[in-house]
Every structure is written in C-alpha cells, then in structure tokens.
Amino acid sequence: MARQIHNRWSITGELKAQTPIHIGGIGGDADTDLALAVNGRGQYYLPGTSLAGAFRSWMTQLPNQNDASIKHIWGDHETKDYGASQIIIDDAKIHTRKPIEIREGVGIDRHSGTAAERFKYSRAILPKGVSFTLNLTFDSQTNDDPIALWQLLNALQNGDIRIGAAKTRGLGRVKLENLNIHRQDLSHAAGLFNSLLNGGTPQPWTADLQAKAAYEMPLSLDIQISWTPRDPVMVKAEADGIAVDMLPLVSQVDSGVRFVIPGSSLKGVLRSHAERIIRTVCQTPTGEEFADQIHLNLINEIFGAPSKKGRDPNQIGMGILFLDDCYGTLPISEDGWFNVERATDLHDGFKSELKTAVGMKPYQKLQPAVHVAIDRWTGGAAEGMLYSVLEPIGVEWDPIGIQVDLARLEDRFPDQVQPAVALLLLVLRDFANRKIPIGYGTNRGMGTVAVTDMTLQVQGDSDIPGLAGDLSLGPDFSQLSDDLRLELSVAWQDWIEQNQTKGAA
C-alpha cells in the first residue's frame, strides 16, 4: 500500500557555482582524463543522485540529527523500516554558454621534486559562475514544518554545501539563489484541487521561517589569509603561448577571466611542508614508490590519502582540509587574453594586445621575462634552452580561504584533533614567515608572498581551551591565548613521542 502524504513541498531555485565544479561521467574524452557528465542530449548536467548524496552527507553532520531521523527522510536500502526516500531531486541541466576549462593535476615525487610516474592527469571543469536549476520535492507524512528541509535550504543559501569531485581542492562550492517554495496540501480534496490547478500555496521565505532554519554548525575552522606577492606569483598554464612560452593560468569569472591559483596547488604546497615537518620530528624515511611516499601518520587524516591494498580502510579517504581557488583581482578581457595567447612576437603588437586585455600601462602588471640556460662549455645560450615567461609583477590577489572539518576528525580519530590543529598552525606560521613559496618557479626567484593578515573563525563547540570565536593570528601566533598554546604544545609533544618509532602509516 502506498504511504500517506499530508503535504508535498515543491522547491525550485538556482544553484550558482561559487567555485569551479567537476561532475564526472561515464566514459571519457580523447583530450581529457576526467571528463564531465553529459546526458542523452549531449548536454552537461548534474545528476540528481549527486545532489542527493551531497545533501544527505551534509545533514548527517548536523549535531541534532541521528541515524534514525536521517533514514526517515532519505530512506534506507538495508531494512524495510523506513522505506524509500521522501525527497526527490531532479537531474539539473547546466545553464552556461561558457566553454569548459581543463585543469592539470600532478603528483610530485618526494625525492626528485618532479612529476611522479603515472600520476599526471587532466580534469574538465565547469567554470565559476555557471548555474543550474534545483528542482526538489519533499513528501511529508505530517502537517509539521519540515525543519530539516528548511535547514538544508538555509545551508545552500549560505554556501555551506559542496558538490561533485575534488571538493577539498577548490571545487564544488555552490550557493542557492531565487528560492521558491510551494506547499501542496494533499490531505483533503480542496487542497488536492488547489495543488493541481495552481501548483500549491506559495510559502514565502520569511524571517520566521529563516529562524526555524537555523542550524548548529559542526566543529570547524574557517581561516582567511590576506597576502601580497613579494615576487611574481603565478601557476603556469598547461598550453604555451606563441610570443611568450609560459603564461599564467587564468579562469573564467563573470564576463572575463582572472589569474588563478587552484586550490589543488595550494593544498599540495601546504601538504608538502606538513610532510617535511612530520618526517623531521618523527625521523620517518621517505618511501621509494610514490604511493608509499604520500602515506604518513597525521598527514593522511588532514590532507587525505587514496586507498591502498593492505592498509586500514578507516585511515583512508577524504581529508579534513578544504582550500578554495585563489583569484587575482585584476579584471582581464576574455577576448583580449585570447589574443595575448596567440600573439606572434614581443614587439609593439604584443604590448597593444596586453593593453587591450588588462588596461592601461600593462607592463606595470605583467612583464615578459626571457630566461636562458648557459652552456657550460661555450658560455653561450644552451641549444633549446631559451624561453620566456609572462610574469605577474603588480597583481593583487583575493585572500586564501581554508576550511578545516574538525568534526569529521573528531568523529573518527578524536585523539588526533589537537595534534592536527597544532600541525596546521605550524604550517600556517611558516607560511606567514615567508618559508613556503607558492606557484610556479619557486626555486627560481618566484612565489614568495607576504601575509598581511590571518584570521581564524571557530564554528561549533570545541573542547580545546581558547579555541573559540574569532581569533586574529599574528606571524608568530603570539596573540593566541596562553592556555591554547600550552594545550596544543603538550598534545603535539605527546604525539611526536608516540609516533617517532612507528614510521609511516
């Protein structure tokens, strides 16, 4: 017998990408290792299953939700106690005329510092700013307000839910706009008639409803790092130019493009430095195979690690550290940059193309620099070793955004929370003291940055003394409370003593 439905809530809105998105599909692409999902009409789309999985996963993290309440809403395939899901989510067609972008990913061998064998890949992404329609239906078996649904919509409006792949590496953040809610009363004939004729009764998203939608955030840290470049800072685009060999990576934003440092690049830099700290204090050797090099105590839990045969599956999976893409503030004309990429020489024509792309006095923002390797025998330029780079020298950047999901770590490895926070603060301290360059050419005078401000906002309740509210971090973290620094120092020393003889995970 079909279940009784009192109210049907029909939700529509527009999910707009705050960062690029990757929704993987079956099969592939001749030019891309990780292609985007396409529907039967060859259109990029977001499967309803992807949305449902992300929404359900977010709801399970709320402190006021338990396993039974989650299964009551989303269903359960393991038993017959809960039945099918009460939420139905349609596939969403992507609304964009912008071309897709290709991001390159690479694993760095810890011995050579170059690309690890068989660990280089390309990923197709939908650029920041694309949007798609959300169509969600919730069948309620009671007349009560669906508080869990209101909380979900509130979280989407706040941009607290990520979708798709590579969520910890800058992708997947979305925000709900143009929200519309209709209630269809199916408990009597008049309500059913109104639902069929008018689509139900509109439910305004009032202040009272928003108050009911308030939710308690799980324990997390939100870190914002304001910075300025001391040297040219860029990530190299995969494709070379013609007049200039190496160009900065750009990504589409609004009606133009901007320079970008992908979250994957930032995360790789921070992970490498964190590994250096761990290997130093624990005297842990570096494995020969790349898959062994990246498995390390505490690093796995913070940054994530792929599964490998013979390892404990509870210590493998997505990490707790999320880094957003960091964009330059310089607006660039999309057509102008296209012409810069295809300029054929570095004479007056190239400067004119740059001026069209970035505005007046382009050489105050970008400088073509020619580099050469010297032949040790002749003292002249080595054959095939003359190259040029378009270096951003006067470009300002947005703050670097970092989110740390401590609730996930606390749930799985509660004894690792304090050591993990201590390690992250050590890495951020070194970054603030210019010990961690970012981007391309860091061994050749590029990538040094100066941190101008660093703030930490604590969401949820923490058991660590002094870790609460909004905190301002100085370069040496002297502004942190004595209790917090003492607590983390003791936990860090204890963790080192316990792991010095254990080696890699």
Short mmCIF file of C-alpha atoms in Angstrom, two decimals:
data_model
loop_
_atom_site.label_atom_id
_atom_site.label_comp_id
_atom_site.label_asym_id
_atom_site.label_seq_id
_atom_site.Cartn_x
_atom_site.Cartn_y
_atom_site.Cartn_z
CA MET A 1 0.00 0.00 0.00
CA ALA A 2 1.28 3.48 -0.84
CA ARG A 3 2.29 5.67 2.08
CA GLN A 4 0.03 8.55 3.10
CA ILE A 5 1.23 12.05 2.18
CA HIS A 6 -0.18 15.09 4.02
CA ASN A 7 1.95 17.84 2.46
CA ARG A 8 4.12 17.98 -0.61
CA TRP A 9 6.71 20.72 -0.63
CA SER A 10 7.89 21.80 -4.08
CA ILE A 11 11.22 23.65 -4.07
CA THR A 12 12.78 25.42 -7.03
CA GLY A 13 15.78 27.67 -7.21
CA GLU A 14 19.06 28.34 -8.93
CA LEU A 15 22.33 26.89 -7.69
CA LYS A 16 25.19 29.15 -8.73
CA ALA A 17 28.78 27.93 -8.64
CA GLN A 18 30.98 29.99 -6.34
CA THR A 19 33.98 27.91 -7.44
CA PRO A 20 34.53 25.67 -10.49
CA ILE A 21 32.70 22.33 -10.48
CA HIS A 22 33.52 18.84 -11.73
CA ILE A 23 30.78 16.24 -12.05
CA GLY A 24 32.36 13.15 -13.54
CA GLY A 25 30.65 10.99 -16.14
CA ILE A 26 30.99 7.50 -17.53
CA GLY A 27 33.48 7.05 -20.31
CA GLY A 28 35.96 9.68 -21.23
CA ASP A 29 37.22 12.14 -23.67
CA ALA A 30 40.07 11.97 -26.16
CA ASP A 31 41.69 15.08 -24.69
CA THR A 32 40.73 14.78 -21.00
CA ASP A 33 41.31 12.02 -18.48
CA LEU A 34 38.43 13.07 -16.20
CA ALA A 35 35.54 14.22 -18.38
CA LEU A 36 32.27 15.87 -17.33
CA ALA A 37 28.93 14.09 -17.12
CA VAL A 38 26.66 14.53 -20.15
CA ASN A 39 23.04 13.49 -20.58
CA GLY A 40 21.42 11.76 -23.55
CA ARG A 41 21.29 15.04 -25.48
CA GLY A 42 25.00 15.64 -25.06
CA GLN A 43 24.42 18.45 -22.53
CA TYR A 44 26.47 18.89 -19.38
CA TYR A 45 24.30 18.12 -16.39
CA LEU A 46 24.31 17.43 -12.69
CA PRO A 47 22.66 14.10 -11.76
CA GLY A 48 20.03 14.19 -9.04
CA THR A 49 21.94 11.38 -7.33
CA SER A 50 24.97 13.65 -6.94
CA LEU A 51 22.87 16.37 -5.31
CA ALA A 52 21.04 13.88 -3.09
CA GLY A 53 24.32 12.36 -1.91
CA ALA A 54 25.82 15.76 -1.06
CA PHE A 55 22.66 16.91 0.72
CA ARG A 56 22.33 13.73 2.75
CA SER A 57 26.00 13.77 3.70
CA TRP A 58 25.70 17.36 4.96
CA MET A 59 22.61 16.53 7.00
CA THR A 60 24.38 13.62 8.74
CA GLN A 61 26.97 16.08 10.07
CA LEU A 62 24.44 18.18 12.00
CA PRO A 63 24.71 17.68 15.76
CA ASN A 64 20.90 17.47 16.17
CA GLN A 65 20.43 14.70 13.60
CA ASN A 66 20.65 10.99 14.35
CA ASP A 67 20.75 7.91 12.16
CA ALA A 68 17.02 7.21 12.51
CA SER A 69 15.94 10.73 11.55
CA ILE A 70 18.24 10.68 8.51
CA LYS A 71 16.85 7.34 7.33
CA HIS A 72 13.28 8.55 7.90
CA ILE A 73 13.88 11.41 5.44
CA TRP A 74 16.26 9.82 2.96
CA GLY A 75 15.16 6.19 3.17
CA ASP A 76 17.17 3.08 3.87
CA HIS A 77 18.00 0.24 1.50
CA GLU A 78 19.26 -2.12 4.21
CA THR A 79 15.94 -2.65 6.05
CA LYS A 80 12.22 -2.20 5.42
CA ASP A 81 11.71 0.02 8.45
CA TYR A 82 11.96 3.35 6.64
CA GLY A 83 11.03 2.77 3.01
CA ALA A 84 12.02 4.96 0.09
CA SER A 85 13.34 8.49 0.35
CA GLN A 86 10.85 11.28 0.98
CA ILE A 87 13.00 13.66 -1.07
CA ILE A 88 13.02 13.58 -4.86
CA ILE A 89 15.66 15.60 -6.72
CA ASP A 90 15.61 16.03 -10.49
CA ASP A 91 18.65 15.98 -12.73
CA ALA A 92 19.81 19.52 -13.39
CA LYS A 93 20.89 20.84 -16.76
CA ILE A 94 23.81 23.26 -16.61
CA HIS A 95 22.95 26.76 -17.82
CA THR A 96 26.07 28.18 -19.42
CA ARG A 97 27.47 29.20 -22.76
CA LYS A 98 30.98 29.42 -21.41
CA PRO A 99 33.47 26.84 -22.66
CA ILE A 100 34.69 24.26 -20.20
CA GLU A 101 38.20 24.53 -18.78
CA ILE A 102 40.89 21.91 -18.39
CA ARG A 103 42.90 21.73 -15.18
CA GLU A 104 46.03 19.66 -14.95
CA GLY A 105 46.83 17.61 -11.86
CA VAL A 106 50.15 16.05 -10.96
CA GLY A 107 51.66 14.12 -8.07
CA ILE A 108 55.13 15.31 -7.06
CA ASP A 109 57.78 12.70 -6.33
CA ARG A 110 59.20 13.48 -2.88
CA HIS A 111 62.75 12.50 -3.93
CA SER A 112 63.14 14.24 -7.29
CA GLY A 113 60.65 17.10 -6.89
CA THR A 114 59.32 16.37 -10.39
CA ALA A 115 56.15 14.70 -11.65
CA ALA A 116 55.71 11.20 -10.25
CA GLU A 117 55.41 8.43 -12.80
CA ARG A 118 51.79 7.70 -13.80
CA PHE A 119 50.44 10.47 -11.54
CA LYS A 120 49.68 13.19 -14.06
CA TYR A 121 46.11 13.73 -15.25
CA SER A 122 43.73 16.31 -16.70
CA ARG A 123 40.28 17.23 -15.40
CA ALA A 124 37.48 19.07 -17.21
CA ILE A 125 35.69 21.64 -15.05
CA LEU A 126 32.73 23.96 -15.37
CA PRO A 127 33.95 27.49 -14.55
CA LYS A 128 32.93 29.65 -11.62
CA GLY A 129 29.60 31.39 -12.18
CA VAL A 130 27.73 28.63 -14.02
CA SER A 131 24.26 27.91 -12.70
CA PHE A 132 21.71 25.12 -12.83
CA THR A 133 18.12 24.74 -11.71
CA LEU A 134 17.30 22.97 -8.46
CA ASN A 135 14.03 21.04 -8.51
CA LEU A 136 13.35 19.29 -5.21
CA THR A 137 10.18 17.65 -3.89
CA PHE A 138 9.65 16.66 -0.26
CA ASP A 139 6.72 14.42 0.67
CA SER A 140 5.79 14.92 4.31
CA GLN A 141 3.63 12.44 6.20
CA THR A 142 2.77 15.03 8.85
CA ASN A 143 1.45 18.60 8.99
CA ASP A 144 4.50 19.80 10.92
CA ASP A 145 7.05 22.17 9.44
CA PRO A 146 9.88 20.20 7.75
CA ILE A 147 12.64 21.78 9.85
CA ALA A 148 15.34 19.54 8.36
CA LEU A 149 14.36 20.74 4.89
CA TRP A 150 14.49 24.41 5.97
CA GLN A 151 17.95 23.82 7.42
CA LEU A 152 19.11 22.27 4.16
CA LEU A 153 17.85 25.25 2.14
CA ASN A 154 19.47 27.65 4.62
CA ALA A 155 22.80 25.84 4.25
CA LEU A 156 22.55 26.07 0.46
CA GLN A 157 21.89 29.80 0.69
CA ASN A 158 24.92 30.17 2.97
CA GLY A 159 27.15 28.22 0.57
CA ASP A 160 27.95 25.56 3.19
CA ILE A 161 27.46 22.56 0.89
CA ARG A 162 29.87 21.42 -1.82
CA ILE A 163 29.02 19.09 -4.68
CA GLY A 164 30.97 16.98 -7.15
CA ALA A 165 34.59 15.88 -7.12
CA ALA A 166 37.76 17.47 -5.71
CA LYS A 167 35.80 19.33 -3.02
CA THR A 168 38.90 19.65 -0.83
CA ARG A 169 40.91 21.10 -3.74
CA GLY A 170 38.94 24.21 -4.58
CA LEU A 171 35.95 22.81 -6.46
CA GLY A 172 32.25 22.31 -5.77
CA ARG A 173 31.03 25.25 -3.68
CA VAL A 174 27.53 26.36 -4.69
CA LYS A 175 25.01 28.91 -3.42
CA LEU A 176 21.22 28.84 -3.71
CA GLU A 177 19.52 31.87 -5.28
CA ASN A 178 15.96 32.73 -6.40
CA LEU A 179 14.38 30.31 -3.92
CA ASN A 180 10.69 29.46 -4.42
CA ILE A 181 8.66 27.21 -2.11
CA HIS A 182 5.12 25.89 -2.69
CA ARG A 183 3.12 23.76 -0.26
CA GLN A 184 0.65 21.30 -1.71
CA ASP A 185 -1.91 20.10 0.83
CA LEU A 186 -2.84 16.55 -0.21
CA SER A 187 -4.77 15.64 2.95
CA HIS A 188 -8.19 16.68 1.56
CA ALA A 189 -9.93 17.22 -1.78
CA ALA A 190 -9.82 21.04 -1.79
CA GLY A 191 -6.08 21.05 -1.17
CA LEU A 192 -5.53 18.48 -3.90
CA PHE A 193 -7.58 20.58 -6.33
CA ASN A 194 -5.56 23.72 -5.50
CA SER A 195 -2.33 21.78 -5.99
CA LEU A 196 -3.43 20.55 -9.42
CA LEU A 197 -4.79 23.93 -10.51
CA ASN A 198 -2.29 26.40 -9.03
CA GLY A 199 0.71 24.28 -8.09
CA GLY A 200 0.02 24.74 -4.39
CA THR A 201 0.24 27.65 -1.96
CA PRO A 202 3.37 29.85 -2.09
CA GLN A 203 5.45 29.75 1.08
CA PRO A 204 7.46 32.99 1.46
CA TRP A 205 10.96 32.62 2.89
CA THR A 206 10.13 34.88 5.85
CA ALA A 207 12.28 35.87 8.82
CA ASP A 208 10.24 33.47 10.96
CA LEU A 209 10.96 30.62 8.57
CA GLN A 210 14.65 31.54 8.44
CA ALA A 211 14.75 31.46 12.25
CA LYS A 212 13.35 27.93 12.19
CA ALA A 213 16.01 27.06 9.61
CA ALA A 214 18.89 27.96 11.92
CA TYR A 215 21.28 25.07 12.46
CA GLU A 216 24.26 24.41 14.67
CA MET A 217 27.45 24.12 12.67
CA PRO A 218 29.66 21.10 13.36
CA LEU A 219 33.09 21.89 14.73
CA SER A 220 35.19 23.52 12.01
CA LEU A 221 37.78 26.22 11.43
CA ASP A 222 37.43 28.93 8.79
CA ILE A 223 40.78 30.56 8.02
CA GLN A 224 41.24 33.65 5.86
CA ILE A 225 44.75 34.68 4.79
CA SER A 226 45.26 38.11 3.22
CA TRP A 227 48.53 38.34 1.35
CA THR A 228 50.52 40.25 -1.22
CA PRO A 229 53.18 38.90 -3.61
CA ARG A 230 56.81 39.85 -2.91
CA ASP A 231 57.94 38.24 -6.16
CA PRO A 232 55.97 37.30 -9.29
CA VAL A 233 53.34 34.71 -8.32
CA MET A 234 51.60 32.51 -10.88
CA VAL A 235 50.61 28.97 -11.78
CA LYS A 236 51.73 28.08 -15.28
CA ALA A 237 49.07 27.39 -17.88
CA GLU A 238 49.34 23.98 -19.49
CA ALA A 239 49.36 25.35 -23.04
CA ASP A 240 52.23 27.55 -24.21
CA GLY A 241 51.76 30.85 -25.95
CA ILE A 242 53.43 31.82 -29.21
CA ALA A 243 55.23 35.09 -28.47
CA VAL A 244 55.62 34.08 -24.80
CA ASP A 245 56.30 30.47 -23.96
CA MET A 246 54.86 30.31 -20.42
CA LEU A 247 51.67 32.13 -19.47
CA PRO A 248 49.86 32.46 -16.13
CA LEU A 249 46.85 30.21 -15.65
CA VAL A 250 43.53 32.03 -15.99
CA SER A 251 39.96 31.00 -15.20
CA GLN A 252 36.61 32.46 -16.24
CA VAL A 253 34.97 34.83 -13.77
CA ASP A 254 31.83 36.80 -14.68
CA SER A 255 32.28 38.20 -18.20
CA GLY A 256 36.07 37.93 -18.31
CA VAL A 257 38.95 35.88 -16.96
CA ARG A 258 41.27 36.26 -14.00
CA PHE A 259 44.57 34.80 -12.88
CA VAL A 260 44.02 31.85 -10.56
CA ILE A 261 45.98 29.69 -8.15
CA PRO A 262 43.98 26.44 -7.94
CA GLY A 263 43.10 25.05 -4.54
CA SER A 264 44.87 21.85 -5.57
CA SER A 265 48.13 23.77 -6.00
CA LEU A 266 47.82 25.48 -2.61
CA LYS A 267 46.89 22.23 -0.91
CA GLY A 268 49.87 20.45 -2.46
CA VAL A 269 52.26 23.12 -1.20
CA LEU A 270 50.88 23.02 2.35
CA ARG A 271 50.86 19.21 2.34
CA SER A 272 54.48 19.04 1.22
CA HIS A 273 55.56 21.35 4.05
CA ALA A 274 53.48 19.43 6.61
CA GLU A 275 55.15 16.20 5.46
CA ARG A 276 58.56 17.81 5.88
CA ILE A 277 57.70 18.71 9.47
CA ILE A 278 56.42 15.22 10.28
CA ARG A 279 59.38 13.45 8.69
CA THR A 280 61.78 15.73 10.55
CA VAL A 281 60.31 15.39 14.05
CA CYS A 282 59.49 11.68 13.69
CA GLN A 283 62.59 10.76 11.67
CA THR A 284 60.40 8.94 9.17
CA PRO A 285 62.07 7.80 5.93
CA THR A 286 60.56 8.56 2.54
CA GLY A 287 59.37 5.54 0.56
CA GLU A 288 60.63 4.77 -2.92
CA GLU A 289 57.22 4.37 -4.56
CA PHE A 290 55.05 7.49 -4.83
CA ALA A 291 52.06 5.66 -3.35
CA ASP A 292 54.15 4.96 -0.23
CA GLN A 293 55.58 8.48 -0.06
CA ILE A 294 52.22 10.15 0.46
CA HIS A 295 51.06 7.83 3.27
CA LEU A 296 52.11 9.33 6.57
CA ASN A 297 50.67 9.49 10.08
CA LEU A 298 48.51 12.59 10.68
CA ILE A 299 49.04 13.73 7.08
CA ASN A 300 46.51 11.14 5.90
CA GLU A 301 43.89 12.38 8.32
CA ILE A 302 44.38 16.06 7.48
CA PHE A 303 45.04 16.05 3.74
CA GLY A 304 43.51 12.70 2.74
CA ALA A 305 45.04 9.69 1.06
CA PRO A 306 43.96 7.19 -1.59
CA SER A 307 43.18 3.62 -0.64
CA LYS A 308 45.89 1.02 -0.98
CA LYS A 309 45.82 -2.74 -0.59
CA GLY A 310 46.83 -3.88 2.86
CA ARG A 311 46.13 -0.58 4.63
CA ASP A 312 43.46 0.10 7.24
CA PRO A 313 40.44 1.48 5.29
CA ASN A 314 39.43 3.57 8.32
CA GLN A 315 42.56 5.70 7.85
CA ILE A 316 42.00 6.30 4.15
CA GLY A 317 39.75 8.72 2.34
CA MET A 318 38.94 12.40 2.04
CA GLY A 319 40.85 14.70 4.34
CA ILE A 320 39.53 17.47 6.55
CA LEU A 321 41.31 20.38 4.85
CA PHE A 322 39.45 22.34 2.14
CA LEU A 323 41.18 25.04 0.10
CA ASP A 324 39.39 27.32 -2.36
CA ASP A 325 40.82 28.58 -5.62
CA CYS A 326 42.52 31.96 -5.15
CA TYR A 327 41.81 34.56 -7.85
CA GLY A 328 43.67 37.68 -8.87
CA THR A 329 41.73 40.91 -8.57
CA LEU A 330 42.86 42.21 -11.98
CA PRO A 331 39.93 42.00 -14.44
CA ILE A 332 41.02 40.69 -17.84
CA SER A 333 39.11 40.80 -21.10
CA GLU A 334 38.44 37.26 -22.33
CA ASP A 335 38.90 38.20 -26.00
CA GLY A 336 41.94 40.31 -25.15
CA TRP A 337 43.62 37.43 -23.31
CA PHE A 338 42.81 35.11 -26.21
CA ASN A 339 44.78 37.47 -28.45
CA VAL A 340 47.66 37.64 -25.95
CA GLU A 341 47.96 33.87 -26.05
CA ARG A 342 48.16 33.94 -29.83
CA ALA A 343 50.38 36.99 -30.29
CA THR A 344 53.30 36.11 -32.56
CA ASP A 345 56.06 38.44 -31.31
CA LEU A 346 57.15 40.55 -28.33
CA HIS A 347 57.28 43.87 -30.16
CA ASP A 348 54.77 46.73 -30.07
CA GLY A 349 51.91 44.47 -31.16
CA PHE A 350 52.24 42.35 -28.02
CA LYS A 351 52.09 45.37 -25.72
CA SER A 352 49.00 46.55 -27.56
CA GLU A 353 47.31 43.17 -27.03
CA LEU A 354 48.20 43.28 -23.33
CA LYS A 355 46.77 46.78 -23.07
CA THR A 356 43.50 45.58 -24.56
CA ALA A 357 43.39 42.66 -22.13
CA VAL A 358 44.33 44.32 -18.82
CA GLY A 359 44.01 48.07 -19.41
CA MET A 360 46.41 51.00 -19.34
CA LYS A 361 50.13 50.55 -18.62
CA PRO A 362 50.09 46.76 -18.90
CA TYR A 363 53.81 46.37 -18.18
CA GLN A 364 53.16 47.64 -14.63
CA LYS A 365 51.10 44.48 -14.10
CA LEU A 366 52.71 41.93 -16.40
CA GLN A 367 56.30 41.71 -17.55
CA PRO A 368 57.65 39.41 -20.28
CA ALA A 369 60.88 37.95 -18.92
CA VAL A 370 63.36 35.97 -21.00
CA HIS A 371 65.35 33.17 -19.33
CA VAL A 372 68.22 31.14 -20.67
CA ALA A 373 70.35 28.19 -19.59
CA ILE A 374 74.07 28.68 -20.11
CA ASP A 375 76.11 26.04 -21.91
CA ARG A 376 78.96 25.13 -19.55
CA TRP A 377 81.42 24.66 -22.43
CA THR A 378 80.79 27.66 -24.67
CA GLY A 379 79.44 30.09 -22.08
CA GLY A 380 76.62 30.91 -24.51
CA ALA A 381 72.94 30.02 -24.52
CA ALA A 382 72.37 26.27 -24.45
CA GLU A 383 70.57 24.96 -27.51
CA GLY A 384 66.78 24.81 -26.99
CA MET A 385 67.06 26.34 -23.50
CA LEU A 386 65.92 29.89 -24.23
CA TYR A 387 62.37 30.54 -23.01
CA SER A 388 60.13 33.41 -21.90
CA VAL A 389 57.61 33.84 -19.07
CA LEU A 390 54.85 36.44 -18.71
CA GLU A 391 55.32 37.27 -15.03
CA PRO A 392 52.61 38.98 -12.95
CA ILE A 393 54.57 41.63 -11.04
CA GLY A 394 51.88 44.07 -9.90
CA VAL A 395 48.83 41.88 -9.48
CA GLU A 396 46.83 41.79 -6.25
CA TRP A 397 45.03 38.66 -5.08
CA ASP A 398 41.95 37.69 -3.11
CA PRO A 399 42.51 36.15 0.34
CA ILE A 400 43.26 32.43 0.57
CA GLY A 401 40.30 30.58 2.09
CA ILE A 402 40.82 27.42 4.15
CA GLN A 403 38.17 25.33 5.91
CA VAL A 404 39.06 22.58 8.39
CA ASP A 405 36.37 19.99 9.18
CA LEU A 406 37.39 19.11 12.73
CA ALA A 407 34.04 17.40 13.39
CA ARG A 408 34.92 14.70 10.83
CA LEU A 409 38.28 14.10 12.51
CA GLU A 410 36.74 14.20 15.99
CA ASP A 411 34.21 11.55 14.95
CA ARG A 412 36.79 9.15 13.51
CA PHE A 413 40.01 9.89 15.42
CA PRO A 414 39.25 12.06 18.48
CA ASP A 415 42.81 11.70 19.83
CA GLN A 416 44.19 13.27 16.64
CA VAL A 417 42.29 16.59 16.84
CA GLN A 418 44.76 18.55 18.95
CA PRO A 419 47.90 17.29 17.14
CA ALA A 420 46.21 18.09 13.82
CA VAL A 421 45.42 21.67 14.89
CA ALA A 422 48.97 22.07 16.18
CA LEU A 423 50.46 20.87 12.88
CA LEU A 424 48.22 23.15 10.84
CA LEU A 425 49.20 26.15 12.93
CA LEU A 426 52.89 25.29 12.47
CA VAL A 427 52.40 25.18 8.69
CA LEU A 428 50.50 28.48 8.70
CA ARG A 429 53.16 30.08 10.90
CA ASP A 430 55.85 29.13 8.39
CA PHE A 431 53.68 30.43 5.55
CA ALA A 432 53.29 33.75 7.38
CA ASN A 433 57.07 33.90 7.79
CA ARG A 434 57.71 33.51 4.04
CA LYS A 435 59.07 29.99 4.28
CA ILE A 436 56.55 28.49 1.88
CA PRO A 437 56.56 29.95 -1.66
CA ILE A 438 53.61 29.12 -3.90
CA GLY A 439 53.03 28.58 -7.59
CA TYR A 440 55.47 28.20 -10.47
CA GLY A 441 59.23 28.82 -10.41
CA THR A 442 59.65 28.79 -6.63
CA ASN A 443 63.27 27.66 -6.99
CA ARG A 444 63.99 30.48 -9.43
CA GLY A 445 63.03 33.64 -7.56
CA MET A 446 59.25 33.42 -7.85
CA GLY A 447 56.39 32.65 -5.49
CA THR A 448 57.42 34.45 -2.29
CA VAL A 449 54.47 36.08 -0.54
CA ALA A 450 53.95 38.36 2.46
CA VAL A 451 50.99 37.66 4.73
CA THR A 452 49.27 40.88 5.78
CA ASP A 453 46.52 39.38 7.95
CA MET A 454 45.38 35.95 9.10
CA THR A 455 42.10 35.31 10.89
CA LEU A 456 40.59 32.13 12.29
CA GLN A 457 36.88 31.69 12.98
CA VAL A 458 35.78 28.70 15.05
CA GLN A 459 32.38 27.20 14.20
CA GLY A 460 30.73 24.87 16.70
CA ASP A 461 31.85 23.91 20.19
CA SER A 462 35.46 22.98 20.80
CA ASP A 463 36.87 21.15 23.83
CA ILE A 464 40.25 22.81 23.33
CA PRO A 465 40.70 25.74 25.78
CA GLY A 466 40.87 29.08 23.95
CA LEU A 467 39.78 27.69 20.58
CA ALA A 468 36.50 29.58 20.18
CA GLY A 469 35.03 32.59 18.38
CA ASP A 470 37.06 34.83 16.08
CA LEU A 471 40.82 34.81 16.51
CA SER A 472 43.48 37.00 14.91
CA LEU A 473 46.74 35.23 14.22
CA GLY A 474 49.99 37.16 14.18
CA PRO A 475 53.07 35.89 12.33
CA ASP A 476 54.24 34.07 15.46
CA PHE A 477 50.72 33.38 16.83
CA SER A 478 51.60 35.39 19.96
CA GLN A 479 48.01 36.67 20.03
CA LEU A 480 46.67 33.21 20.84
CA SER A 481 45.86 32.60 24.49
CA ASP A 482 48.46 31.02 26.73
CA ASP A 483 46.06 28.18 27.56
CA LEU A 484 45.56 27.32 23.90
CA ARG A 485 49.27 27.38 23.08
CA LEU A 486 50.11 25.26 26.13
CA GLU A 487 47.37 22.72 25.35
CA LEU A 488 48.46 22.32 21.73
CA SER A 489 52.17 22.21 22.62
CA VAL A 490 51.64 19.37 25.10
CA ALA A 491 49.43 17.43 22.65
CA TRP A 492 51.99 17.93 19.86
CA GLN A 493 54.92 16.72 22.01
CA ASP A 494 52.91 13.69 23.16
CA TRP A 495 52.02 12.83 19.57
CA ILE A 496 55.68 13.06 18.48
CA GLU A 497 56.77 10.72 21.28
CA GLN A 498 54.11 8.18 20.32
CA ASN A 499 54.96 8.25 16.59
CA GLN A 500 58.75 8.57 16.45
CA THR A 501 59.25 4.82 16.25
CA LYS A 502 56.13 3.95 14.23
CA GLY A 503 57.26 5.33 10.90
CA ALA A 504 54.84 5.71 8.03
CA ALA A 505 51.16 4.85 8.37
#
